[in-house]
Amino acid sequence: MSCQGGCCCGGQSQANVNDEHVIQAFKDAIANHNQTANDHLEYVKVVSATQQVVAGFMFRGVVEVNGGAAKEYFVDVWCKPGNQGIEVKRCEPKQ
């Protein structure tokens, strides 16, 4: 069974790092992390990402940032259905 964007429901697939929705999800995740962790990361770009159709979309990826403990961070973000916002599941330096 297929869903929008050619992603298989429940399965993980590669996400297009140039897609505006993917980029915005990770930008929002970094902004959310900054607010909750009192951090000052500056989004640069999505290096790599996967997507999974859940109740909404789960994006997992590596994001390049400025101002952090590392140049790249592992970020997992759940984009809830129906514009109900996001939930950052992980945002930590890539060692």
mmCIF file with all atom_site columns, N, CA and C in Angstrom, residues 45-88:
data_model
loop_
_atom_site.group_PDB
_atom_site.id
_atom_site.type_symbol
_atom_site.label_atom_id
_atom_site.label_alt_id
_atom_site.label_comp_id
_atom_site.label_asym_id
_atom_site.label_entity_id
_atom_site.label_seq_id
_atom_site.pdbx_PDB_ins_code
_atom_site.Cartn_x
_atom_site.Cartn_y
_atom_site.Cartn_z
_atom_site.occupancy
_atom_site.B_iso_or_equiv
_atom_site.pdbx_formal_charge
_atom_site.auth_seq_id
_atom_site.auth_comp_id
_atom_site.auth_asym_id
_atom_site.auth_atom_id
_atom_site.pdbx_PDB_model_num
ATOM 1   N N  . LYS A 1 45 ? 21.607 23.141 6.996  1.00 0.00 ? 45 LYS A N  1
ATOM 2   C CA . LYS A 1 45 ? 20.995 22.310 5.958  1.00 0.00 ? 45 LYS A CA 1
ATOM 3   C C  . LYS A 1 45 ? 20.758 20.901 6.477  1.00 0.00 ? 45 LYS A C  1
ATOM 4   N N  . VAL A 1 46 ? 19.899 20.176 5.765  1.00 0.00 ? 46 VAL A N  1
ATOM 5   C CA . VAL A 1 46 ? 19.675 18.758 6.043  1.00 0.00 ? 46 VAL A CA 1
ATOM 6   C C  . VAL A 1 46 ? 20.737 17.988 5.259  1.00 0.00 ? 46 VAL A C  1
ATOM 7   N N  . VAL A 1 47 ? 21.515 17.175 5.954  1.00 0.00 ? 47 VAL A N  1
ATOM 8   C CA . VAL A 1 47 ? 22.578 16.393 5.324  1.00 0.00 ? 47 VAL A CA 1
ATOM 9   C C  . VAL A 1 47 ? 22.009 15.095 4.765  1.00 0.00 ? 47 VAL A C  1
ATOM 10  N N  . SER A 1 48 ? 21.206 14.397 5.579  1.00 0.00 ? 48 SER A N  1
ATOM 11  C CA . SER A 1 48 ? 20.574 13.146 5.159  1.00 0.00 ? 48 SER A CA 1
ATOM 12  C C  . SER A 1 48 ? 19.305 12.959 5.978  1.00 0.00 ? 48 SER A C  1
ATOM 13  N N  . ALA A 1 49 ? 18.342 12.229 5.412  1.00 0.00 ? 49 ALA A N  1
ATOM 14  C CA . ALA A 1 49 ? 17.086 12.038 6.139  1.00 0.00 ? 49 ALA A CA 1
ATOM 15  C C  . ALA A 1 49 ? 16.316 10.840 5.621  1.00 0.00 ? 49 ALA A C  1
ATOM 16  N N  . THR A 1 50 ? 15.539 10.258 6.530  1.00 0.00 ? 50 THR A N  1
ATOM 17  C CA . THR A 1 50 ? 14.559 9.234  6.166  1.00 0.00 ? 50 THR A CA 1
ATOM 18  C C  . THR A 1 50 ? 13.201 9.725  6.637  1.00 0.00 ? 50 THR A C  1
ATOM 19  N N  . GLN A 1 51 ? 12.165 9.137  6.070  1.00 0.00 ? 51 GLN A N  1
ATOM 20  C CA . GLN A 1 51 ? 10.806 9.473  6.482  1.00 0.00 ? 51 GLN A CA 1
ATOM 21  C C  . GLN A 1 51 ? 10.017 8.197  6.679  1.00 0.00 ? 51 GLN A C  1
ATOM 22  N N  . GLN A 1 52 ? 9.058  8.270  7.588  1.00 0.00 ? 52 GLN A N  1
ATOM 23  C CA . GLN A 1 52 ? 8.196  7.132  7.879  1.00 0.00 ? 52 GLN A CA 1
ATOM 24  C C  . GLN A 1 52 ? 6.790  7.662  8.084  1.00 0.00 ? 52 GLN A C  1
ATOM 25  N N  . VAL A 1 53 ? 5.824  7.030  7.419  1.00 0.00 ? 53 VAL A N  1
ATOM 26  C CA . VAL A 1 53 ? 4.434  7.419  7.602  1.00 0.00 ? 53 VAL A CA 1
ATOM 27  C C  . VAL A 1 53 ? 3.939  6.769  8.882  1.00 0.00 ? 53 VAL A C  1
ATOM 28  N N  . VAL A 1 54 ? 3.533  7.587  9.826  1.00 0.00 ? 54 VAL A N  1
ATOM 29  C CA . VAL A 1 54 ? 2.927  7.136  11.077 1.00 0.00 ? 54 VAL A CA 1
ATOM 30  C C  . VAL A 1 54 ? 1.617  7.901  11.167 1.00 0.00 ? 54 VAL A C  1
ATOM 31  N N  . ALA A 1 55 ? 1.189  8.309  12.326 1.00 0.00 ? 55 ALA A N  1
ATOM 32  C CA . ALA A 1 55 ? 0.066  9.246  12.423 1.00 0.00 ? 55 ALA A CA 1
ATOM 33  C C  . ALA A 1 55 ? 0.708  10.600 12.140 1.00 0.00 ? 55 ALA A C  1
ATOM 34  N N  . GLY A 1 56 ? 0.867  10.929 10.865 1.00 0.00 ? 56 GLY A N  1
ATOM 35  C CA . GLY A 1 56 ? 1.659  12.062 10.416 1.00 0.00 ? 56 GLY A CA 1
ATOM 36  C C  . GLY A 1 56 ? 2.924  11.506 9.781  1.00 0.00 ? 56 GLY A C  1
ATOM 37  N N  . PHE A 1 57 ? 4.036  12.208 9.950  1.00 0.00 ? 57 PHE A N  1
ATOM 38  C CA . PHE A 1 57 ? 5.324  11.758 9.422  1.00 0.00 ? 57 PHE A CA 1
ATOM 39  C C  . PHE A 1 57 ? 6.377  11.805 10.508 1.00 0.00 ? 57 PHE A C  1
ATOM 40  N N  . MET A 1 58 ? 7.247  10.804 10.534 1.00 0.00 ? 58 MET A N  1
ATOM 41  C CA . MET A 1 58 ? 8.415  10.797 11.394 1.00 0.00 ? 58 MET A CA 1
ATOM 42  C C  . MET A 1 58 ? 9.621  10.986 10.478 1.00 0.00 ? 58 MET A C  1
ATOM 43  N N  . PHE A 1 59 ? 10.365 12.065 10.705 1.00 0.00 ? 59 PHE A N  1
ATOM 44  C CA . PHE A 1 59 ? 11.588 12.310 9.963  1.00 0.00 ? 59 PHE A CA 1
ATOM 45  C C  . PHE A 1 59 ? 12.764 12.071 10.897 1.00 0.00 ? 59 PHE A C  1
ATOM 46  N N  . ARG A 1 60 ? 13.759 11.342 10.401 1.00 0.00 ? 60 ARG A N  1
ATOM 47  C CA . ARG A 1 60 ? 14.991 11.111 11.149 1.00 0.00 ? 60 ARG A CA 1
ATOM 48  C C  . ARG A 1 60 ? 16.125 11.533 10.231 1.00 0.00 ? 60 ARG A C  1
ATOM 49  N N  . GLY A 1 61 ? 17.059 12.309 10.775 1.00 0.00 ? 61 GLY A N  1
ATOM 50  C CA . GLY A 1 61 ? 18.128 12.744 9.899  1.00 0.00 ? 61 GLY A CA 1
ATOM 51  C C  . GLY A 1 61 ? 19.300 13.361 10.618 1.00 0.00 ? 61 GLY A C  1
ATOM 52  N N  . VAL A 1 62 ? 20.223 13.807 9.800  1.00 0.00 ? 62 VAL A N  1
ATOM 53  C CA . VAL A 1 62 ? 21.405 14.524 10.256 1.00 0.00 ? 62 VAL A CA 1
ATOM 54  C C  . VAL A 1 62 ? 21.275 15.941 9.710  1.00 0.00 ? 62 VAL A C  1
ATOM 55  N N  . VAL A 1 63 ? 21.394 16.924 10.617 1.00 0.00 ? 63 VAL A N  1
ATOM 56  C CA . VAL A 1 63 ? 21.261 18.320 10.247 1.00 0.00 ? 63 VAL A CA 1
ATOM 57  C C  . VAL A 1 63 ? 22.563 19.044 10.573 1.00 0.00 ? 63 VAL A C  1
ATOM 58  N N  . GLU A 1 64 ? 23.029 19.833 9.613  1.00 0.00 ? 64 GLU A N  1
ATOM 59  C CA . GLU A 1 64 ? 24.203 20.666 9.849  1.00 0.00 ? 64 GLU A CA 1
ATOM 60  C C  . GLU A 1 64 ? 23.745 21.947 10.534 1.00 0.00 ? 64 GLU A C  1
ATOM 61  N N  . VAL A 1 65 ? 24.457 22.343 11.589 1.00 0.00 ? 65 VAL A N  1
ATOM 62  C CA . VAL A 1 65 ? 24.110 23.540 12.356 1.00 0.00 ? 65 VAL A CA 1
ATOM 63  C C  . VAL A 1 65 ? 25.364 24.374 12.637 1.00 0.00 ? 65 VAL A C  1
ATOM 64  N N  . ASN A 1 66 ? 25.132 25.606 13.018 1.00 0.00 ? 66 ASN A N  1
ATOM 65  C CA . ASN A 1 66 ? 26.179 26.473 13.546 1.00 0.00 ? 66 ASN A CA 1
ATOM 66  C C  . ASN A 1 66 ? 25.861 26.725 15.011 1.00 0.00 ? 66 ASN A C  1
ATOM 67  N N  . GLY A 1 67 ? 26.901 26.923 15.822 1.00 0.00 ? 67 GLY A N  1
ATOM 68  C CA . GLY A 1 67 ? 26.699 27.325 17.203 1.00 0.00 ? 67 GLY A CA 1
ATOM 69  C C  . GLY A 1 67 ? 26.465 26.204 18.193 1.00 0.00 ? 67 GLY A C  1
ATOM 70  N N  . GLY A 1 68 ? 26.696 24.972 17.797 1.00 0.00 ? 68 GLY A N  1
ATOM 71  C CA . GLY A 1 68 ? 26.447 23.850 18.698 1.00 0.00 ? 68 GLY A CA 1
ATOM 72  C C  . GLY A 1 68 ? 27.724 23.175 19.162 1.00 0.00 ? 68 GLY A C  1
ATOM 73  N N  . ALA A 1 69 ? 27.548 22.112 19.931 1.00 0.00 ? 69 ALA A N  1
ATOM 74  C CA . ALA A 1 69 ? 28.666 21.327 20.430 1.00 0.00 ? 69 ALA A CA 1
ATOM 75  C C  . ALA A 1 69 ? 29.353 20.551 19.299 1.00 0.00 ? 69 ALA A C  1
ATOM 76  N N  . ALA A 1 70 ? 28.647 20.382 18.176 1.00 0.00 ? 70 ALA A N  1
ATOM 77  C CA . ALA A 1 70 ? 29.179 19.699 16.998 1.00 0.00 ? 70 ALA A CA 1
ATOM 78  C C  . ALA A 1 70 ? 28.626 20.401 15.755 1.00 0.00 ? 70 ALA A C  1
ATOM 79  N N  . LYS A 1 71 ? 29.209 20.095 14.608 1.00 0.00 ? 71 LYS A N  1
ATOM 80  C CA . LYS A 1 71 ? 28.738 20.696 13.357 1.00 0.00 ? 71 LYS A CA 1
ATOM 81  C C  . LYS A 1 71 ? 27.465 20.011 12.859 1.00 0.00 ? 71 LYS A C  1
ATOM 82  N N  . GLU A 1 72 ? 27.297 18.741 13.226 1.00 0.00 ? 72 GLU A N  1
ATOM 83  C CA . GLU A 1 72 ? 26.123 17.981 12.788 1.00 0.00 ? 72 GLU A CA 1
ATOM 84  C C  . GLU A 1 72 ? 25.398 17.388 13.991 1.00 0.00 ? 72 GLU A C  1
ATOM 85  N N  . TYR A 1 73 ? 24.073 17.346 13.893 1.00 0.00 ? 73 TYR A N  1
ATOM 86  C CA . TYR A 1 73 ? 23.224 16.815 14.955 1.00 0.00 ? 73 TYR A CA 1
ATOM 87  C C  . TYR A 1 73 ? 22.306 15.744 14.386 1.00 0.00 ? 73 TYR A C  1
ATOM 88  N N  . PHE A 1 74 ? 22.062 14.698 15.199 1.00 0.00 ? 74 PHE A N  1
ATOM 89  C CA . PHE A 1 74 ? 21.015 13.723 14.894 1.00 0.00 ? 74 PHE A CA 1
ATOM 90  C C  . PHE A 1 74 ? 19.700 14.346 15.345 1.00 0.00 ? 74 PHE A C  1
ATOM 91  N N  . VAL A 1 75 ? 18.714 14.356 14.451 1.00 0.00 ? 75 VAL A N  1
ATOM 92  C CA . VAL A 1 75 ? 17.415 14.942 14.786 1.00 0.00 ? 75 VAL A CA 1
ATOM 93  C C  . VAL A 1 75 ? 16.314 13.983 14.351 1.00 0.00 ? 75 VAL A C  1
ATOM 94  N N  . ASP A 1 76 ? 15.401 13.674 15.279 1.00 0.00 ? 76 ASP A N  1
ATOM 95  C CA . ASP A 1 76 ? 14.193 12.905 14.981 1.00 0.00 ? 76 ASP A CA 1
ATOM 96  C C  . ASP A 1 76 ? 13.022 13.812 15.307 1.00 0.00 ? 76 ASP A C  1
ATOM 97  N N  . VAL A 1 77 ? 12.130 14.019 14.354 1.00 0.00 ? 77 VAL A N  1
ATOM 98  C CA . VAL A 1 77 ? 10.991 14.912 14.571 1.00 0.00 ? 77 VAL A CA 1
ATOM 99  C C  . VAL A 1 77 ? 9.724  14.260 14.039 1.00 0.00 ? 77 VAL A C  1
ATOM 100 N N  . TRP A 1 78 ? 8.685  14.278 14.866 1.00 0.00 ? 78 TRP A N  1
ATOM 101 C CA . TRP A 1 78 ? 7.378  13.750 14.497 1.00 0.00 ? 78 TRP A CA 1
ATOM 102 C C  . TRP A 1 78 ? 6.499  14.919 14.113 1.00 0.00 ? 78 TRP A C  1
ATOM 103 N N  . CYS A 1 79 ? 6.069  14.944 12.855 1.00 0.00 ? 79 CYS A N  1
ATOM 104 C CA . CYS A 1 79 ? 5.136  15.957 12.356 1.00 0.00 ? 79 CYS A CA 1
ATOM 105 C C  . CYS A 1 79 ? 3.740  15.370 12.489 1.00 0.00 ? 79 CYS A C  1
ATOM 106 N N  . LYS A 1 80 ? 2.992  15.902 13.428 1.00 0.00 ? 80 LYS A N  1
ATOM 107 C CA . LYS A 1 80 ? 1.669  15.362 13.745 1.00 0.00 ? 80 LYS A CA 1
ATOM 108 C C  . LYS A 1 80 ? 0.677  15.679 12.625 1.00 0.00 ? 80 LYS A C  1
ATOM 109 N N  . PRO A 1 81 ? -0.329 14.826 12.443 1.00 0.00 ? 81 PRO A N  1
ATOM 110 C CA . PRO A 1 81 ? -1.301 15.044 11.364 1.00 0.00 ? 81 PRO A CA 1
ATOM 111 C C  . PRO A 1 81 ? -2.183 16.261 11.624 1.00 0.00 ? 81 PRO A C  1
ATOM 112 N N  . GLY A 1 82 ? -2.706 16.814 10.533 1.00 0.00 ? 82 GLY A N  1
ATOM 113 C CA . GLY A 1 82 ? -3.680 17.894 10.649 1.00 0.00 ? 82 GLY A CA 1
ATOM 114 C C  . GLY A 1 82 ? -3.114 19.189 11.213 1.00 0.00 ? 82 GLY A C  1
ATOM 115 N N  . ASN A 1 83 ? -1.857 19.477 10.914 1.00 0.00 ? 83 ASN A N  1
ATOM 116 C CA . ASN A 1 83 ? -1.214 20.705 11.411 1.00 0.00 ? 83 ASN A CA 1
ATOM 117 C C  . ASN A 1 83 ? -1.300 20.846 12.924 1.00 0.00 ? 83 ASN A C  1
ATOM 118 N N  . GLN A 1 84 ? -1.138 19.728 13.629 1.00 0.00 ? 84 GLN A N  1
ATOM 119 C CA . GLN A 1 84 ? -1.183 19.730 15.097 1.00 0.00 ? 84 GLN A CA 1
ATOM 120 C C  . GLN A 1 84 ? 0.190  19.972 15.707 1.00 0.00 ? 84 GLN A C  1
ATOM 121 N N  . GLY A 1 85 ? 1.153  20.384 14.889 1.00 0.00 ? 85 GLY A N  1
ATOM 122 C CA . GLY A 1 85 ? 2.468  20.702 15.409 1.00 0.00 ? 85 GLY A CA 1
ATOM 123 C C  . GLY A 1 85 ? 3.459  19.572 15.263 1.00 0.00 ? 85 GLY A C  1
ATOM 124 N N  . ILE A 1 86 ? 4.590  19.747 15.951 1.00 0.00 ? 86 ILE A N  1
ATOM 125 C CA . ILE A 1 86 ? 5.669  18.770 15.892 1.00 0.00 ? 86 ILE A CA 1
ATOM 126 C C  . ILE A 1 86 ? 6.065  18.369 17.299 1.00 0.00 ? 86 ILE A C  1
ATOM 127 N N  . GLU A 1 87 ? 6.778  17.254 17.367 1.00 0.00 ? 87 GLU A N  1
ATOM 128 C CA . GLU A 1 87 ? 7.374  16.820 18.623 1.00 0.00 ? 87 GLU A CA 1
ATOM 129 C C  . GLU A 1 87 ? 8.785  16.351 18.319 1.00 0.00 ? 87 GLU A C  1
ATOM 130 N N  . VAL A 1 88 ? 9.768  16.991 18.922 1.00 0.00 ? 88 VAL A N  1
ATOM 131 C CA . VAL A 1 88 ? 11.158 16.612 18.713 1.00 0.00 ? 88 VAL A CA 1
ATOM 132 C C  . VAL A 1 88 ? 11.458 15.427 19.613 1.00 0.00 ? 88 VAL A C  1
#
